Structures are given as structure tokens and as C-alpha cells.
Amino acid sequence: MKYLAGLLVCFALVGAGVAPRLTRASLQSFERQSDSTIENLLKEDPMSILGYTRGVYLDGYGVVFSTEVDLAPRMNPNPFRAQFTKDDFTRIKELKRLRLVQLREQMRSMLISYASGLDLPLNENVALAVTIPYSRLEDSAGMPRQIVISAPRRALLDAAAGRTAALPETLKVQEFF
């Protein structure tokens, strides 16, 4: 009988599980911060968030934030603007290339910033995925449709403290075309 009672207590404890470290509410502040940071990256001609950033915690992996960003919203074809010429599309592509450099650097900075505020184990990751749409009319050859940057929280905290030597080795940047 004692054996059965002990077994039931063990099952109850296992079934109860451990409360998640991160709550939905704790991720929401980072989501809003992400949207604001990206939209304010270029004040004179801002990028546009297409749908709000969403964060999800994956047990054993870490946190993934995902968003969609239009690199040059004023440059999109629309019915109120004359047709784009080939030169227009060439200028737009070059503008987007320049903005991709800024976006990648901002994404890296955002990960470093987020690492200190997230209650994650040091070996779990912080990741940011940005999807980039292109008009079917523009030449998007060689332009990424998605950028994913991730690193273990420990490496990001070290970078925040000025110890950046290991960050290039642990920062994983993936681009999907």
C-alpha cells in the first residue's frame, strides 16, 4: 500500500511538470520592442513591419522571434503611381541591399539586448527570423527572402559585457533565397 501511494505521488509530480520560465506576457514586451526598433531604424524613410512580431519559447531550444519587414514600403508598385521603369527597379534593389546590411546589424544588436532580459538557461538560444517580401515585378535574385540569426544566450550575454571574441563563432546567420 505504501508503495502504491508513493507511486501515485511520483506520477502526480511528473504530471504537474515544471512551470515554464517564460510566460506569454514576458515575451510580449520583447515583441513590441522588436517592432519599434525595426520601424525606427530609418526615421527619414522607415522600414515597415507587416504584421506584429511574435515570440515563441521552444523548450530545450530557446526563444524565437519572427516578423515580416518591407525594406522599402514607399517603393512598392501601386495603382496611384506611374509604372516603374527598369531603372526604378535597379534603384530599389540597391536601396534594399543597403538596408539589408543595416537590418542584419540591427538584428544582431537586438539579440544581444534581449539576452539579458530573457529568463532562459544559458545554453538555450535566442533567435530572430525576419521574412522579407518582394514584388513579383522586381528582380530579387541574390536577395534573401528570410534571415535567421541565433546564438546561445551565454554568448550573447558575454557580448553584452564586452567579451565579443566568441560571438562570431557562435552567432549563426542563415539566409534563405
Short mmCIF file of C-alpha atoms in Angstrom, two decimals:
data_model
loop_
_atom_site.label_atom_id
_atom_site.label_comp_id
_atom_site.label_asym_id
_atom_site.label_seq_id
_atom_site.Cartn_x
_atom_site.Cartn_y
_atom_site.Cartn_z
CA MET A 1 0.00 0.00 0.00
CA LYS A 2 2.84 2.42 0.85
CA TYR A 3 4.44 1.50 -2.46
CA LEU A 4 1.23 2.35 -4.34
CA ALA A 5 0.86 5.69 -2.52
CA GLY A 6 4.48 6.59 -3.29
CA LEU A 7 3.97 5.66 -6.93
CA LEU A 8 0.87 7.84 -7.16
CA VAL A 9 2.74 10.81 -5.66
CA CYS A 10 5.55 10.34 -8.22
CA PHE A 11 3.07 10.26 -11.10
CA ALA A 12 1.34 13.37 -9.78
CA LEU A 13 4.64 15.25 -9.55
CA VAL A 14 5.71 14.21 -13.04
CA GLY A 15 2.29 15.09 -14.45
CA ALA A 16 2.32 18.51 -12.84
CA GLY A 17 5.51 19.40 -14.67
CA VAL A 18 7.60 22.46 -14.15
CA ALA A 19 6.13 25.87 -14.72
CA PRO A 20 7.54 27.47 -17.88
CA ARG A 21 10.26 30.03 -17.30
CA LEU A 22 8.84 32.40 -19.87
CA THR A 23 5.26 33.45 -19.97
CA ARG A 24 3.37 34.82 -22.92
CA ALA A 25 3.23 38.19 -21.16
CA SER A 26 7.01 38.30 -20.74
CA LEU A 27 7.51 37.69 -24.46
CA GLN A 28 5.05 40.43 -25.44
CA SER A 29 7.31 43.23 -24.22
CA PHE A 30 10.11 41.93 -26.45
CA GLU A 31 7.69 41.66 -29.38
CA ARG A 32 6.69 45.32 -29.03
CA GLN A 33 10.31 46.34 -28.59
CA SER A 34 11.24 44.47 -31.76
CA ASP A 35 8.56 46.21 -33.82
CA SER A 36 9.56 49.63 -32.53
CA THR A 37 13.28 49.03 -33.07
CA ILE A 38 12.88 47.92 -36.68
CA GLU A 39 10.39 50.64 -37.60
CA ASN A 40 12.63 53.33 -36.10
CA LEU A 41 15.83 52.07 -37.72
CA LEU A 42 15.49 54.61 -40.54
CA LYS A 43 13.46 57.57 -39.36
CA GLU A 44 13.57 59.51 -42.65
CA ASP A 45 12.23 56.58 -44.72
CA PRO A 46 11.27 53.79 -42.32
CA MET A 47 11.01 50.12 -42.97
CA SER A 48 7.56 48.71 -42.40
CA ILE A 49 6.54 45.84 -40.15
CA LEU A 50 3.99 43.68 -41.97
CA GLY A 51 2.21 42.09 -39.03
CA TYR A 52 3.43 42.20 -35.48
CA THR A 53 6.49 40.35 -34.22
CA ARG A 54 5.67 37.08 -32.47
CA GLY A 55 7.81 35.26 -29.97
CA VAL A 56 7.60 31.61 -29.03
CA TYR A 57 9.50 29.60 -26.44
CA LEU A 58 10.62 26.14 -27.55
CA ASP A 59 11.59 24.03 -24.55
CA GLY A 60 15.18 22.88 -24.92
CA TYR A 61 15.93 25.27 -27.80
CA GLY A 62 15.10 28.76 -26.55
CA VAL A 63 13.12 31.74 -27.83
CA VAL A 64 12.36 32.52 -31.46
CA PHE A 65 11.03 35.90 -32.55
CA SER A 66 9.57 36.17 -36.04
CA THR A 67 8.47 39.16 -38.10
CA GLU A 68 8.00 40.30 -41.68
CA VAL A 69 9.64 43.52 -42.86
CA ASP A 70 9.16 45.54 -46.04
CA LEU A 71 12.55 47.13 -46.64
CA ALA A 72 11.24 49.96 -48.83
CA PRO A 73 7.47 50.36 -48.45
CA ARG A 74 7.31 53.64 -50.37
CA MET A 75 8.90 51.95 -53.36
CA ASN A 76 6.24 49.31 -53.91
CA PRO A 77 4.23 49.34 -57.13
CA ASN A 78 0.71 50.63 -56.55
CA PRO A 79 -2.21 51.91 -58.64
CA PHE A 80 -1.57 55.54 -57.63
CA ARG A 81 1.94 55.69 -59.03
CA ALA A 82 3.16 55.59 -62.60
CA GLN A 83 4.65 52.31 -63.73
CA PHE A 84 8.15 51.56 -62.55
CA THR A 85 10.94 51.55 -65.10
CA LYS A 86 13.84 49.13 -65.19
CA ASP A 87 16.00 51.90 -63.67
CA ASP A 88 13.47 52.32 -60.85
CA PHE A 89 13.71 48.62 -60.02
CA THR A 90 17.52 48.79 -60.13
CA ARG A 91 17.48 51.70 -57.64
CA ILE A 92 15.01 49.87 -55.41
CA LYS A 93 17.18 46.75 -55.38
CA GLU A 94 20.26 48.77 -54.44
CA LEU A 95 18.32 50.55 -51.69
CA LYS A 96 17.17 47.19 -50.32
CA ARG A 97 20.75 45.84 -50.42
CA LEU A 98 21.90 48.77 -48.28
CA ARG A 99 19.01 48.30 -45.88
CA LEU A 100 19.75 44.59 -45.56
CA VAL A 101 23.18 45.48 -44.17
CA GLN A 102 21.55 47.76 -41.60
CA LEU A 103 18.86 45.20 -40.80
CA ARG A 104 21.39 42.40 -40.18
CA GLU A 105 23.40 44.61 -37.83
CA GLN A 106 20.24 45.69 -36.01
CA MET A 107 19.11 42.07 -35.65
CA ARG A 108 22.47 41.17 -34.07
CA SER A 109 22.16 44.10 -31.63
CA MET A 110 18.60 43.12 -30.77
CA LEU A 111 19.66 39.56 -29.86
CA ILE A 112 22.40 40.87 -27.57
CA SER A 113 19.93 43.23 -25.92
CA TYR A 114 17.23 40.58 -25.47
CA ALA A 115 19.55 38.01 -23.89
CA SER A 116 19.83 39.90 -20.61
CA GLY A 117 16.07 40.30 -20.21
CA LEU A 118 15.01 36.75 -21.01
CA ASP A 119 14.87 34.16 -18.24
CA LEU A 120 16.44 31.33 -20.25
CA PRO A 121 19.09 28.77 -19.39
CA LEU A 122 22.49 29.94 -20.63
CA ASN A 123 22.76 27.09 -23.12
CA GLU A 124 19.43 27.87 -24.81
CA ASN A 125 19.21 30.12 -27.84
CA VAL A 126 17.74 33.46 -28.74
CA ALA A 127 16.74 33.66 -32.41
CA LEU A 128 15.25 36.33 -34.63
CA ALA A 129 13.74 35.46 -38.02
CA VAL A 130 12.85 38.22 -40.48
CA THR A 131 10.89 37.43 -43.63
CA ILE A 132 11.31 39.91 -46.49
CA PRO A 133 8.69 40.11 -49.24
CA TYR A 134 9.43 41.22 -52.79
CA SER A 135 7.12 42.33 -55.55
CA ARG A 136 6.73 39.79 -58.32
CA LEU A 137 7.78 42.60 -60.69
CA GLU A 138 11.17 43.27 -59.13
CA ASP A 139 14.40 41.35 -59.62
CA SER A 140 15.00 39.66 -56.28
CA ALA A 141 17.86 37.45 -57.50
CA GLY A 142 20.54 37.29 -54.82
CA MET A 143 18.26 38.90 -52.25
CA PRO A 144 17.30 36.90 -49.15
CA ARG A 145 13.64 36.17 -48.55
CA GLN A 146 14.35 35.31 -44.93
CA ILE A 147 17.19 35.99 -42.49
CA VAL A 148 17.51 33.97 -39.28
CA ILE A 149 20.11 34.93 -36.69
CA SER A 150 20.56 32.93 -33.49
CA ALA A 151 23.07 32.37 -30.72
CA PRO A 152 23.23 30.75 -27.29
CA ARG A 153 22.19 33.12 -24.53
CA ARG A 154 25.59 32.71 -22.83
CA ALA A 155 27.45 34.06 -25.89
CA LEU A 156 25.02 36.97 -26.19
CA LEU A 157 25.47 37.88 -22.51
CA ASP A 158 29.25 37.77 -22.98
CA ALA A 159 28.90 40.11 -25.97
CA ALA A 160 26.73 42.47 -23.91
CA ALA A 161 29.51 42.55 -21.29
CA GLY A 162 32.08 43.45 -23.95
CA ARG A 163 33.51 39.96 -24.34
CA THR A 164 32.80 39.58 -28.05
CA ALA A 165 35.63 37.23 -29.07
CA ALA A 166 33.43 34.10 -29.13
CA LEU A 167 30.37 35.72 -30.69
CA PRO A 168 31.40 35.35 -34.35
CA GLU A 169 31.89 31.61 -33.78
CA THR A 170 28.56 31.08 -32.03
CA LEU A 171 26.35 33.55 -33.89
CA LYS A 172 24.55 31.58 -36.57
CA VAL A 173 23.29 33.57 -39.57
CA GLN A 174 21.15 31.79 -42.13
CA GLU A 175 19.74 33.38 -45.25
CA PHE A 176 17.12 31.73 -47.40
CA PHE A 177 16.70 32.81 -51.01
#
